[in-house]
Tab-separated table of C-alpha atoms and ligand atoms in Angstrom:
chain	number	residue	atom	x	y	z
A	261	MET	CA	-17.042	-20.163	29.634
A	262	ILE	CA	-14.284	-20.523	27.033
A	263	GLU	CA	-10.157	-20.786	28.056
A	264	THR	CA	-9.246	-17.836	25.940
A	265	LYS	CA	-5.522	-18.740	27.081
A	266	GLN	CA	-5.748	-22.123	25.742
A	267	ILE	CA	-7.565	-21.450	22.629
A	268	ARG	CA	-5.069	-18.415	21.540
A	269	ARG	CA	-1.835	-20.548	22.019
A	270	TYR	CA	-2.474	-22.268	18.553
A	271	ARG	CA	-2.615	-20.428	15.105
A	272	THR	CA	-3.561	-23.124	12.477
A	273	LYS	CA	-0.403	-22.146	10.674
A	274	TYR	CA	1.583	-23.403	13.467
A	275	ILE	CA	0.064	-26.216	14.055
A	276	LYS	CA	0.762	-27.354	10.220
A	277	SER	CA	4.581	-25.989	10.513
A	278	THR	CA	5.083	-27.648	13.860
A	279	PRO	CA	5.836	-31.324	12.920
A	280	ASP	CA	6.219	-31.921	16.771
A	281	LEU	CA	2.628	-31.140	17.452
A	282	ILE	CA	1.226	-34.366	15.961
A	283	GLY	CA	0.020	-36.630	18.844
A	284	GLU	CA	-0.685	-33.766	20.492
A	285	LYS	CA	-3.754	-32.280	22.006
A	286	VAL	CA	-4.813	-28.559	21.030
A	287	THR	CA	-7.219	-26.094	20.908
A	288	VAL	CA	-7.994	-24.265	17.581
A	289	CYS	CA	-10.335	-21.168	17.100
A	290	GLY	CA	-11.497	-19.461	13.906
A	291	TRP	CA	-14.513	-19.374	11.297
A	292	VAL	CA	-16.346	-22.276	9.382
A	293	ARG	CA	-15.488	-22.252	5.646
A	294	THR	CA	-17.374	-25.278	4.782
A	295	HIS	CA	-18.810	-28.167	6.690
A	296	ARG	CA	-19.548	-31.463	5.036
A	297	ALA	CA	-21.282	-33.860	6.970
A	298	GLN	CA	-20.950	-37.707	6.036
A	299	LYS	CA	-22.977	-40.594	7.803
A	300	THR	CA	-20.849	-40.887	11.417
A	301	PHE	CA	-18.791	-37.929	11.056
A	302	SER	CA	-18.358	-34.526	9.705
A	303	PHE	CA	-15.399	-32.683	7.978
A	304	VAL	CA	-15.033	-29.035	9.096
A	305	GLU	CA	-12.492	-26.555	6.974
A	306	LEU	CA	-11.715	-23.865	9.818
A	307	ASN	CA	-9.741	-21.062	8.796
A	308	ASP	CA	-8.250	-18.544	11.626
A	309	GLY	CA	-6.646	-15.918	9.696
A	310	SER	CA	-3.175	-17.019	10.167
A	311	GLU	CA	-2.785	-18.364	6.375
A	312	VAL	CA	-4.483	-18.887	3.420
A	313	SER	CA	-5.186	-22.617	3.767
A	314	ASN	CA	-7.539	-24.136	6.307
A	315	LEU	CA	-7.275	-26.444	8.662
A	316	GLN	CA	-9.077	-29.812	8.369
A	317	ILE	CA	-11.381	-30.940	11.434
A	318	ILE	CA	-12.848	-34.296	11.649
A	319	MET	CA	-15.616	-34.407	14.188
A	320	ASP	CA	-16.917	-37.728	14.802
A	321	GLN	CA	-20.398	-38.483	16.100
A	322	LYS	CA	-19.664	-40.319	19.210
A	323	ILE	CA	-18.493	-36.546	20.540
A	324	PRO	CA	-20.875	-35.723	23.233
A	325	GLU	CA	-22.136	-32.718	21.993
A	326	TYR	CA	-22.487	-33.687	18.271
A	327	GLU	CA	-26.132	-34.023	17.912
A	328	SER	CA	-27.149	-31.304	19.673
A	329	MET	CA	-24.730	-28.812	18.055
A	330	ILE	CA	-23.376	-29.999	14.636
A	331	GLN	CA	-26.145	-28.544	13.003
A	332	LYS	CA	-25.223	-24.858	14.004
A	333	ILE	CA	-21.754	-25.666	12.186
A	334	ALA	CA	-22.384	-23.509	9.247
A	335	THR	CA	-19.971	-21.114	6.745
A	336	GLY	CA	-19.224	-18.151	8.635
A	337	ALA	CA	-20.048	-19.837	12.292
A	338	SER	CA	-17.181	-19.189	14.987
A	339	ILE	CA	-16.233	-22.187	16.771
A	340	SER	CA	-13.341	-23.591	19.365
A	341	VAL	CA	-12.521	-27.030	18.691
A	342	THR	CA	-10.288	-29.352	20.922
A	343	GLY	CA	-8.620	-32.604	19.638
A	344	THR	CA	-5.624	-34.236	18.552
A	345	VAL	CA	-3.224	-33.320	15.557
A	346	THR	CA	-2.902	-36.115	13.518
A	347	GLU	CA	-1.067	-36.837	10.244
A	348	SER	CA	-3.465	-36.713	7.586
A	349	PRO	CA	-4.386	-39.327	4.634
A	350	GLY	CA	-6.328	-36.921	2.563
A	351	LYS	CA	-4.746	-34.948	-0.157
A	352	GLY	CA	-3.876	-31.543	0.191
A	353	GLN	CA	-3.044	-31.209	3.948
A	354	SER	CA	-0.369	-32.928	5.984
A	355	VAL	CA	-2.173	-32.506	9.322
A	356	GLU	CA	-5.534	-32.590	10.393
A	357	ILE	CA	-7.674	-32.488	14.307
A	358	SER	CA	-9.430	-35.250	15.253
A	359	ALA	CA	-12.048	-33.418	17.303
A	360	GLU	CA	-12.907	-34.492	20.911
A	361	SER	CA	-15.412	-31.336	21.796
A	362	PHE	CA	-15.987	-28.315	20.313
A	363	LYS	CA	-18.364	-25.274	21.223
A	364	VAL	CA	-19.958	-23.148	18.662
A	365	ILE	CA	-19.201	-19.435	20.031
A	366	GLY	CA	-20.846	-17.408	17.518
A	367	GLU	CA	-23.622	-18.884	14.766
A	368	ALA	CA	-24.027	-17.653	11.428
A	369	PRO	CA	-27.321	-18.096	9.290
A	370	THR	CA	-27.832	-19.209	6.068
A	371	ASP	CA	-28.351	-15.486	5.068
A	372	TYR	CA	-24.644	-15.419	5.898
A	373	ILE	CA	-23.832	-13.597	2.563
A	374	LEU	CA	-19.894	-15.283	2.048
A	375	GLN	CA	-20.978	-18.890	1.365
A	376	LYS	CA	-18.826	-21.076	-0.912
A	377	LYS	CA	-19.121	-19.329	-4.366
A	378	ARG	CA	-17.156	-16.965	-5.651
A	379	HIS	CA	-18.051	-13.256	-5.487
A	380	SER	CA	-16.624	-10.571	-7.791
A	381	PHE	CA	-14.339	-7.804	-6.362
A	382	GLU	CA	-16.539	-5.135	-7.391
A	383	PHE	CA	-19.313	-6.862	-5.034
A	384	LEU	CA	-17.052	-7.563	-2.250
A	385	ARG	CA	-16.357	-3.697	-2.037
A	386	THR	CA	-19.815	-3.355	-1.102
A	387	ILE	CA	-19.148	-5.371	1.855
A	388	ALA	CA	-15.897	-4.226	2.962
A	389	HIS	CA	-16.434	-5.338	6.434
A	390	LEU	CA	-16.895	-8.743	5.811
A	391	ARG	CA	-14.332	-9.292	2.887
A	392	PRO	CA	-10.990	-9.954	5.102
A	393	ARG	CA	-12.885	-13.382	5.686
A	394	THR	CA	-12.407	-14.161	2.159
A	395	ASN	CA	-9.203	-15.693	1.189
A	396	THR	CA	-7.960	-12.955	-1.346
A	397	PHE	CA	-8.431	-10.139	0.966
A	398	GLY	CA	-6.712	-12.099	4.104
A	399	ALA	CA	-3.479	-12.812	1.843
A	400	VAL	CA	-3.581	-9.264	0.854
A	401	THR	CA	-3.808	-8.012	4.296
A	402	ARG	CA	-1.217	-10.435	5.382
A	403	VAL	CA	1.011	-9.272	2.481
A	404	ARG	CA	0.193	-5.474	3.290
A	405	SER	CA	1.180	-5.841	6.620
A	406	GLN	CA	4.444	-7.621	5.787
A	407	MET	CA	5.342	-4.814	3.657
A	408	ALA	CA	4.816	-2.488	6.087
A	409	TYR	CA	7.415	-4.279	8.796
A	410	ALA	CA	9.820	-4.574	6.051
A	411	THR	CA	9.672	-1.101	5.015
A	412	HIS	CA	10.650	-0.243	8.889
A	413	LYS	CA	13.189	-3.272	8.848
A	414	PHE	CA	14.721	-1.725	5.688
A	415	PHE	CA	15.176	2.090	6.815
A	416	GLN	CA	15.549	1.187	10.395
A	417	GLY	CA	18.457	-1.174	9.090
A	418	ARG	CA	20.255	1.591	7.439
A	419	ASP	CA	19.690	4.003	10.423
A	420	PHE	CA	16.845	6.086	8.909
A	421	ALA	CA	14.922	7.832	11.818
A	422	TYR	CA	11.160	7.244	11.671
A	423	VAL	CA	9.582	10.534	11.805
A	424	GLN	CA	5.686	11.180	12.301
A	425	THR	CA	5.069	14.616	9.665
A	426	PRO	CA	1.407	16.303	10.139
A	427	ILE	CA	-1.787	15.135	8.676
A	428	ILE	CA	-3.334	18.790	8.800
A	429	THR	CA	-1.492	21.268	7.170
A	430	SER	CA	-1.234	24.554	5.220
A	431	ALA	CA	1.443	23.752	2.470
A	432	ASP	CA	0.428	22.285	-0.480
A	433	CYS	CA	3.665	20.296	-1.190
A	434	GLU	CA	2.726	18.626	-4.790
A	435	THR	CA	1.319	22.468	-5.869
A	436	HIS	CA	-1.691	20.374	-7.536
A	437	GLY	CA	-4.392	22.165	-5.470
A	438	GLU	CA	-6.070	18.963	-5.269
A	439	MET	CA	-6.641	19.065	-1.415
A	440	PHE	CA	-9.359	18.410	1.116
A	441	HIS	CA	-10.338	21.323	3.393
A	442	VAL	CA	-10.012	20.971	7.118
A	443	THR	CA	-12.297	23.580	8.784
A	444	THR	CA	-14.443	24.158	11.514
A	445	LEU	CA	-16.558	27.086	9.728
A	446	ASP	CA	-20.088	26.747	9.773
A	447	LYS	CA	-20.921	25.823	6.532
A	448	ASN	CA	-24.430	27.342	6.196
A	449	LYS	CA	-22.860	30.982	7.671
A	450	VAL	CA	-19.739	30.936	6.095
A	451	PRO	CA	-17.631	34.375	7.351
A	452	LYS	CA	-16.552	36.570	4.779
A	453	THR	CA	-13.769	39.104	4.166
A	454	GLU	CA	-14.603	42.755	2.577
A	455	ASP	CA	-13.454	41.394	-0.771
A	456	GLY	CA	-16.152	38.760	-0.429
A	457	LYS	CA	-13.483	35.599	0.363
A	458	VAL	CA	-14.034	33.032	2.971
A	459	ASP	CA	-12.582	34.640	6.179
A	460	TYR	CA	-10.085	31.808	7.309
A	461	SER	CA	-9.026	33.666	10.426
A	462	LYS	CA	-12.337	33.068	11.844
A	463	ASP	CA	-11.603	29.158	11.339
A	464	PHE	CA	-9.899	26.838	13.965
A	465	PHE	CA	-6.469	27.644	12.798
A	466	GLU	CA	-6.942	30.989	11.863
A	467	LYS	CA	-5.851	30.019	8.310
A	468	GLU	CA	-6.686	27.827	5.684
A	469	THR	CA	-5.548	24.396	6.103
A	470	PHE	CA	-5.843	21.225	4.337
A	471	LEU	CA	-5.130	17.357	4.762
A	472	THR	CA	-1.844	16.767	3.730
A	473	VAL	CA	-1.062	15.470	0.072
A	474	SER	CA	2.639	14.718	1.125
A	475	GLY	CA	4.996	14.488	4.392
A	476	GLN	CA	7.904	15.465	2.281
A	477	LEU	CA	8.382	18.933	3.353
A	478	ASN	CA	8.242	18.391	6.850
A	479	GLY	CA	10.436	15.508	6.552
A	480	GLU	CA	13.200	17.816	4.892
A	481	ALA	CA	13.465	19.727	8.146
A	482	TYR	CA	14.167	16.569	10.046
A	483	ALA	CA	16.421	15.345	7.110
A	484	THR	CA	18.614	18.447	7.408
A	485	ALA	CA	19.222	17.872	11.086
A	486	LEU	CA	19.170	14.119	11.614
A	487	ARG	CA	20.808	13.369	8.050
A	488	ASP	CA	18.531	10.381	7.193
A	489	ILE	CA	15.143	9.997	7.961
A	490	TYR	CA	11.641	8.496	6.487
A	491	THR	CA	8.258	8.910	7.076
A	492	PHE	CA	5.375	6.430	6.867
A	493	GLY	CA	1.625	7.784	6.994
A	494	PRO	CA	-1.514	8.443	5.536
A	495	THR	CA	-1.561	11.004	2.619
A	496	PHE	CA	-4.755	12.485	0.726
A	497	ARG	CA	-5.672	13.836	-2.544
A	498	ALA	CA	-8.828	14.929	-3.908
A	499	GLU	CA	-8.664	14.474	-7.306
A	500	ASN	CA	-11.426	12.955	-9.185
A	501	SER	CA	-9.625	10.333	-10.487
A	502	ASN	CA	-11.401	7.009	-10.945
A	503	THR	CA	-8.748	4.761	-11.969
A	504	SER	CA	-7.241	1.166	-10.636
A	505	ARG	CA	-4.207	3.296	-9.255
A	506	HIS	CA	-5.355	6.236	-7.412
A	507	LEU	CA	-7.223	6.712	-4.265
A	508	ALA	CA	-8.146	9.591	-2.234
A	509	GLU	CA	-6.680	8.208	1.135
A	510	PHE	CA	-3.504	6.357	0.607
A	511	TRP	CA	0.028	5.683	2.382
A	512	MET	CA	3.115	6.648	1.434
A	513	ILE	CA	6.660	6.294	2.492
A	514	GLU	CA	8.772	9.299	1.908
A	515	PRO	CA	12.751	8.779	3.034
A	516	GLU	CA	14.474	11.725	2.671
A	517	PHE	CA	18.566	12.202	2.704
A	518	THR	CA	20.883	14.391	2.989
A	519	PHE	CA	24.568	15.233	1.364
A	520	ALA	CA	22.868	12.937	-1.163
A	521	ASP	CA	22.303	13.346	-5.171
A	522	LEU	CA	20.063	12.126	-7.859
A	523	ASP	CA	22.210	8.842	-8.434
A	524	ASP	CA	22.304	8.162	-4.561
A	525	ASN	CA	18.096	8.667	-4.598
A	526	MET	CA	17.742	6.179	-7.477
A	527	ASP	CA	20.155	3.647	-5.661
A	528	LEU	CA	17.991	3.728	-2.401
A	529	ALA	CA	14.807	3.284	-4.389
A	530	GLU	CA	16.234	0.241	-6.168
A	531	ASP	CA	17.407	-0.921	-3.242
A	532	TYR	CA	14.142	-0.425	-1.133
A	533	LEU	CA	12.448	-2.111	-4.034
A	534	LYS	CA	14.470	-5.381	-3.984
A	535	TYR	CA	14.133	-5.320	-0.605
A	536	LEU	CA	10.708	-5.221	-0.460
A	537	VAL	CA	10.374	-7.823	-3.068
A	538	LYS	CA	12.616	-10.260	-1.657
A	539	HIS	CA	11.138	-9.782	1.845
A	540	ALA	CA	7.431	-10.795	-0.143
A	541	ILE	CA	9.036	-13.732	-1.352
A	542	ASP	CA	10.797	-14.997	1.809
A	543	HIS	CA	7.943	-14.454	4.361
A	544	CYS	CA	4.641	-14.612	2.552
A	545	GLY	CA	5.230	-17.564	0.399
A	546	SER	CA	1.831	-19.540	0.820
A	547	ASP	CA	-0.142	-16.280	0.013
A	548	LEU	CA	2.095	-15.329	-3.145
A	549	GLU	CA	1.515	-18.858	-4.256
A	550	PHE	CA	-2.327	-18.195	-4.017
A	551	PHE	CA	-1.930	-15.068	-6.207
A	552	ASN	CA	-0.054	-16.669	-8.338
A	553	LYS	CA	-2.452	-19.507	-9.019
A	554	PHE	CA	-5.666	-17.290	-8.792
A	555	ILE	CA	-5.000	-13.521	-9.830
A	556	ASP	CA	-1.447	-13.559	-11.701
A	557	LYS	CA	-0.374	-16.244	-13.220
A	558	THR	CA	3.137	-14.362	-13.836
A	559	LEU	CA	3.683	-13.268	-10.420
A	560	LEU	CA	6.393	-15.463	-8.876
A	561	GLU	CA	8.483	-15.207	-12.113
A	562	ARG	CA	8.108	-11.531	-12.398
A	563	LEU	CA	9.369	-10.859	-8.709
A	564	SER	CA	12.064	-13.347	-8.752
A	565	LEU	CA	13.446	-11.644	-12.143
A	566	VAL	CA	13.210	-8.132	-10.393
A	567	LEU	CA	15.808	-9.825	-7.709
A	568	GLU	CA	18.267	-11.047	-10.741
A	569	THR	CA	18.405	-7.370	-12.898
A	570	PRO	CA	19.347	-4.315	-12.150
A	571	CYS	CA	16.384	-1.504	-12.896
A	572	THR	CA	16.561	0.088	-16.365
A	573	ARG	CA	17.731	3.970	-15.713
A	574	LEU	CA	16.966	6.034	-18.447
A	575	SER	CA	16.226	9.796	-18.854
A	576	TYR	CA	13.051	11.280	-19.761
A	577	THR	CA	14.614	12.628	-23.258
A	578	ASP	CA	15.747	9.075	-24.101
A	579	ALA	CA	12.209	7.815	-23.080
A	580	ILE	CA	10.509	9.904	-25.363
A	581	GLU	CA	12.618	9.010	-27.843
A	582	ILE	CA	11.522	5.527	-27.481
A	583	LEU	CA	7.753	6.260	-27.380
A	584	LEU	CA	8.273	8.108	-30.530
A	585	LYS	CA	9.960	5.215	-32.240
A	586	SER	CA	7.874	2.666	-30.998
A	587	GLY	CA	5.215	3.139	-33.533
A	588	LYS	CA	2.552	2.745	-31.163
A	589	LYS	CA	-0.665	4.729	-31.259
A	590	PHE	CA	-1.268	6.027	-27.720
A	591	GLU	CA	-4.084	7.972	-26.699
A	592	PHE	CA	-1.981	11.016	-25.648
A	593	PRO	CA	0.204	11.970	-28.456
A	594	VAL	CA	3.965	12.095	-27.103
A	595	SER	CA	6.311	14.983	-27.650
A	596	TRP	CA	9.084	16.518	-25.541
A	597	GLY	CA	7.694	18.147	-22.698
A	598	VAL	CA	4.414	16.336	-21.953
A	599	ASP	CA	3.739	14.782	-18.703
A	600	LEU	CA	3.678	10.779	-19.202
A	601	SER	CA	0.555	9.357	-18.674
A	602	SER	CA	-0.106	5.656	-17.651
A	603	GLU	CA	-0.038	4.196	-20.875
A	604	HIS	CA	3.099	5.537	-21.921
A	605	GLU	CA	4.903	4.531	-18.263
A	606	ARG	CA	3.094	1.110	-18.872
A	607	TYR	CA	4.514	0.614	-22.512
A	608	LEU	CA	8.128	1.570	-20.964
A	609	CYS	CA	8.053	-0.877	-18.551
A	610	GLU	CA	5.928	-3.654	-19.691
A	611	GLU	CA	6.674	-3.932	-23.451
A	612	HIS	CA	9.741	-2.334	-24.115
A	613	PHE	CA	12.048	-3.083	-20.922
A	614	LYS	CA	9.778	-6.030	-19.630
A	615	GLY	CA	10.724	-4.814	-16.247
A	616	PRO	CA	11.116	-2.082	-13.578
A	617	VAL	CA	12.406	1.290	-15.233
A	618	ILE	CA	13.739	4.419	-13.493
A	619	LEU	CA	13.197	7.676	-15.387
A	620	TYR	CA	14.974	10.862	-14.292
A	621	ASN	CA	15.744	14.391	-15.363
A	622	TYR	CA	12.006	15.424	-16.197
A	623	PRO	CA	11.099	18.972	-18.019
A	624	LYS	CA	10.825	21.205	-15.068
A	625	GLU	CA	7.335	22.854	-16.394
A	626	ILE	CA	5.847	19.439	-15.303
A	627	LYS	CA	7.440	19.143	-11.662
A	628	PRO	CA	6.870	20.958	-8.589
A	629	PHE	CA	9.047	23.921	-7.235
A	630	TYR	CA	11.109	22.149	-5.005
A	631	MET	CA	12.942	19.958	-7.484
A	632	ARG	CA	16.646	20.655	-8.247
A	633	LYS	CA	17.368	22.537	-11.247
A	634	ASN	CA	19.592	20.847	-13.652
A	635	ASP	CA	22.053	22.717	-15.457
A	636	ASP	CA	20.488	22.609	-18.725
A	637	GLY	CA	17.855	25.153	-18.009
A	638	LYS	CA	15.284	22.642	-18.878
A	639	THR	CA	14.983	20.065	-16.762
A	640	VAL	CA	15.119	19.100	-13.131
A	641	ALA	CA	16.522	16.503	-11.186
A	642	ALA	CA	13.363	14.282	-10.777
A	643	MET	CA	12.950	10.444	-10.949
A	644	ASP	CA	10.001	8.013	-11.239
A	645	VAL	CA	10.179	4.351	-10.619
A	646	LEU	CA	7.885	2.488	-13.265
A	647	VAL	CA	6.721	-1.014	-12.570
A	648	PRO	CA	4.746	-3.445	-14.763
A	649	GLY	CA	1.183	-3.815	-13.949
A	650	VAL	CA	1.186	-0.597	-12.035
A	651	GLY	CA	3.053	2.215	-13.802
A	652	GLU	CA	4.730	4.913	-11.485
A	653	LEU	CA	5.364	3.153	-8.127
A	654	MET	CA	7.284	5.888	-6.481
A	655	GLY	CA	8.388	9.666	-7.560
A	656	GLY	CA	11.323	11.710	-5.916
A	657	SER	CA	14.196	14.382	-6.720
A	658	GLN	CA	17.310	15.675	-5.732
A	659	ARG	CA	15.630	18.946	-3.521
A	660	GLU	CA	16.582	22.491	-4.739
A	661	GLU	CA	19.587	23.158	-1.950
A	662	ARG	CA	20.110	26.749	-3.256
A	663	LEU	CA	18.505	29.546	-1.578
A	664	ASP	CA	18.371	32.132	-4.620
A	665	VAL	CA	16.953	29.377	-7.072
A	666	LEU	CA	14.270	28.156	-4.726
A	667	LEU	CA	13.416	31.651	-3.969
A	668	LYS	CA	12.685	31.879	-7.552
A	669	ASN	CA	10.579	29.036	-8.029
A	670	LEU	CA	8.725	29.605	-5.497
A	671	GLU	CA	7.624	33.222	-7.287
A	672	GLU	CA	7.227	31.486	-10.489
A	673	ALA	CA	4.930	28.997	-8.822
A	674	ASN	CA	3.525	31.717	-7.416
A	675	LEU	CA	3.426	30.323	-3.782
A	676	PRO	CA	3.389	32.833	-0.792
A	677	LEU	CA	6.636	32.831	1.099
A	678	GLU	CA	4.777	33.360	4.091
A	679	THR	CA	3.585	29.802	4.155
A	680	TYR	CA	6.827	28.557	2.781
A	681	ASN	CA	9.558	30.834	4.573
A	682	TRP	CA	9.967	28.098	7.181
A	683	TYR	CA	11.117	25.558	4.077
A	684	VAL	CA	13.551	28.264	2.856
A	685	ASP	CA	15.288	28.721	6.213
A	686	LEU	CA	16.538	25.062	5.533
A	687	ARG	CA	18.467	26.612	2.754
A	688	ARG	CA	19.385	29.889	4.823
A	689	TYR	CA	21.152	27.907	7.757
A	690	GLY	CA	23.559	25.112	6.685
A	691	THR	CA	21.927	23.741	3.653
A	692	THR	CA	22.800	20.771	2.026
A	693	PRO	CA	22.338	18.545	-1.263
A	694	HIS	CA	19.437	16.074	-0.012
A	695	ALA	CA	17.245	14.215	-2.339
A	696	GLY	CA	14.045	11.501	-1.396
A	697	PHE	CA	11.202	10.253	-2.870
A	698	GLY	CA	7.761	8.836	-2.161
A	699	LEU	CA	6.482	5.216	-2.677
A	700	GLY	CA	2.781	4.593	-2.957
A	701	PHE	CA	1.874	1.877	-0.449
A	702	GLU	CA	-1.267	0.496	-1.922
A	703	ARG	CA	0.703	0.640	-5.555
A	704	LEU	CA	3.512	-1.757	-3.960
A	705	VAL	CA	0.914	-4.009	-2.719
A	706	GLN	CA	-0.689	-4.201	-5.885
A	707	TYR	CA	2.644	-4.777	-7.539
A	708	VAL	CA	3.749	-7.830	-5.159
A	709	THR	CA	0.167	-9.471	-5.429
A	710	GLY	CA	-0.662	-8.966	-8.463
A	711	MET	CA	-4.071	-7.471	-7.525
A	712	GLU	CA	-5.331	-5.337	-10.509
A	713	ASN	CA	-7.333	-2.559	-8.645
A	714	ILE	CA	-5.775	-0.244	-5.831
A	715	ARG	CA	-9.334	-0.311	-4.161
A	716	ASP	CA	-8.944	-4.094	-3.255
A	717	VAL	CA	-5.452	-3.396	-1.507
A	718	ILE	CA	-6.627	-0.938	1.306
A	719	ALA	CA	-8.870	-2.197	4.000
A	720	PHE	CA	-11.773	0.529	3.478
A	721	PRO	CA	-10.940	2.450	0.176
A	722	ARG	CA	-11.742	6.076	-0.260
A	723	TYR	CA	-12.575	7.190	-3.562
A	724	PRO	CA	-14.807	9.674	-5.431
A	725	LYS	CA	-18.206	9.130	-3.849
A	726	HIS	CA	-17.366	6.555	-1.661
A	727	ALA	CA	-16.435	6.798	2.124
A	728	GLU	CA	-18.447	4.120	3.407
A	729	TYR	CA	-17.464	2.271	6.753
B	947	4AD	O1	4.932	11.263	-7.151
B	947	4AD	P1	4.220	11.830	-5.945
B	947	4AD	O2	3.127	13.147	-5.745
B	947	4AD	O3	5.339	12.548	-5.091
B	947	4AD	C1	5.160	12.775	-3.969
B	947	4AD	O4	4.296	13.455	-3.260
B	947	4AD	C2	6.431	13.654	-3.217
B	947	4AD	N1	6.276	14.577	-2.162
B	947	4AD	C3	7.251	12.510	-2.988
B	947	4AD	C4	8.617	12.753	-2.424
B	947	4AD	O5	9.403	12.954	-3.119
B	947	4AD	N2	8.844	12.729	-1.053
B	947	4AD	O6	3.761	10.660	-5.018
B	947	4AD	C5	4.741	9.401	-4.550
B	947	4AD	C6	3.847	8.375	-4.884
B	947	4AD	C7	3.654	8.039	-6.280
B	947	4AD	O7	4.532	7.705	-7.071
B	947	4AD	C8	2.525	6.911	-6.193
B	947	4AD	O8	2.839	5.673	-5.959
B	947	4AD	C9	1.410	7.714	-5.015
B	947	4AD	O9	2.620	8.319	-4.364
B	947	4AD	N3	0.303	8.077	-5.254
B	947	4AD	C10	-0.735	7.832	-5.134
B	947	4AD	N4	-1.179	6.409	-4.552
B	947	4AD	C11	-2.268	6.282	-4.809
B	947	4AD	N5	-3.559	7.056	-5.165
B	947	4AD	C12	-3.105	8.531	-5.440
B	947	4AD	N6	-3.969	9.211	-5.909
B	947	4AD	C13	-1.815	8.442	-5.584
B	947	4AD	N7	-0.938	9.712	-5.893
B	947	4AD	C14	0.291	9.381	-5.477
B	948	MG	MG1	4.647	11.716	-9.209
């Protein structure tokens, strides 16, 4: 029997960062990364997931179990080791463990795929259940966890209430029509109405339902009561986008706050972005250094620059001017009224401004029904936050709080009042100016790690043709 209380006490990160432990006896456990056998002893590199670097263990042949057990210590095996923390004479580590005893808990035969050689990220996606054991995915996972923690800290610190909005919905918030159906109808015997359409009145909810694309509309109901709220949950888009920035299932953080306009919204977005970056720098130091060394050599410089400089704020109209004057040949030509594509967004934040840019006041035709119409009659009070390497990180707006304008918008967008009537009620009773935005959590993780593909910053990515695990 292994004394779990004893082995759970010491994470390798804690041992390395606690000088008082030198000379103390500890037990550590984790997975073997490498094992180098010398004549009379062995070096074992142990990783327990607490940080990217390993803890070195010296196993001397005088240890009683050495002869019988040492050949079982192979890459991937799980072991526990008891020994003394000693200052390390070797380069690259401050302390190591001089083992007094060890146990092999789970062996890993030589067909274990994660041997020392480097694998491509494409290959690692095909073993998504094992990739958390690699340096990169361990680091991504820790940064992701810290970004979630920082999100709650930021909003809770400003007294925003965390609201959990539904995942199953009948409303299409972004009016893209790119939603996954939720149904219990028998696909082989779909009930039909007289005019040949699917009869959803026979379905579980007695209406057509989907996985949500956004919690915003529900969030607004709570913001117009509690004043300031945020959501943080999974969202789904059935868009057939095979890009490095799109997932079919991703996580979104959506603050919504009342008695607030577009300027307040841009201020909140900028504060939140800087808070996240600062938190990453302060709490993910060794992981960010790892990314800076192996993934994106400009990462640390880029992140610290963000903290020092205000985000550029620029109207859509001015952005179009810049793009037209850039002299660049874009795949999708630019003119006032077009939806910006990723090449335009990236030109603006990567080449022209070289930092985060907040674009606002977009043409109303390319934005959803809930955004507030500006007085010019042509634009809405929308905003997108664009960041280098990623493009659009956040999208939001001031909301249309005027009852008559909202009703007209719904009609123009061909959205049935019976589905959105509850949402309109928020304007019928005690309406207020309010605003909010959505931040794509995976795009944030890409931004603070420099990881190129969004499929590599979420545990088990869902994208066209892929829903394994
Ligand atoms: O711009 P979007 O579509 O905005 C909304 O859904 C609003 N209801 C948000 C709000 O105002 N409360 O999505 C918001 C963000 C985008 O800026 C992007 O970062 C991310 O969500 N996003 C995706 N991330 C990964 N995969 C996808 N398919 C994404 N679609 C949007
Ligand atoms: Mg958007």
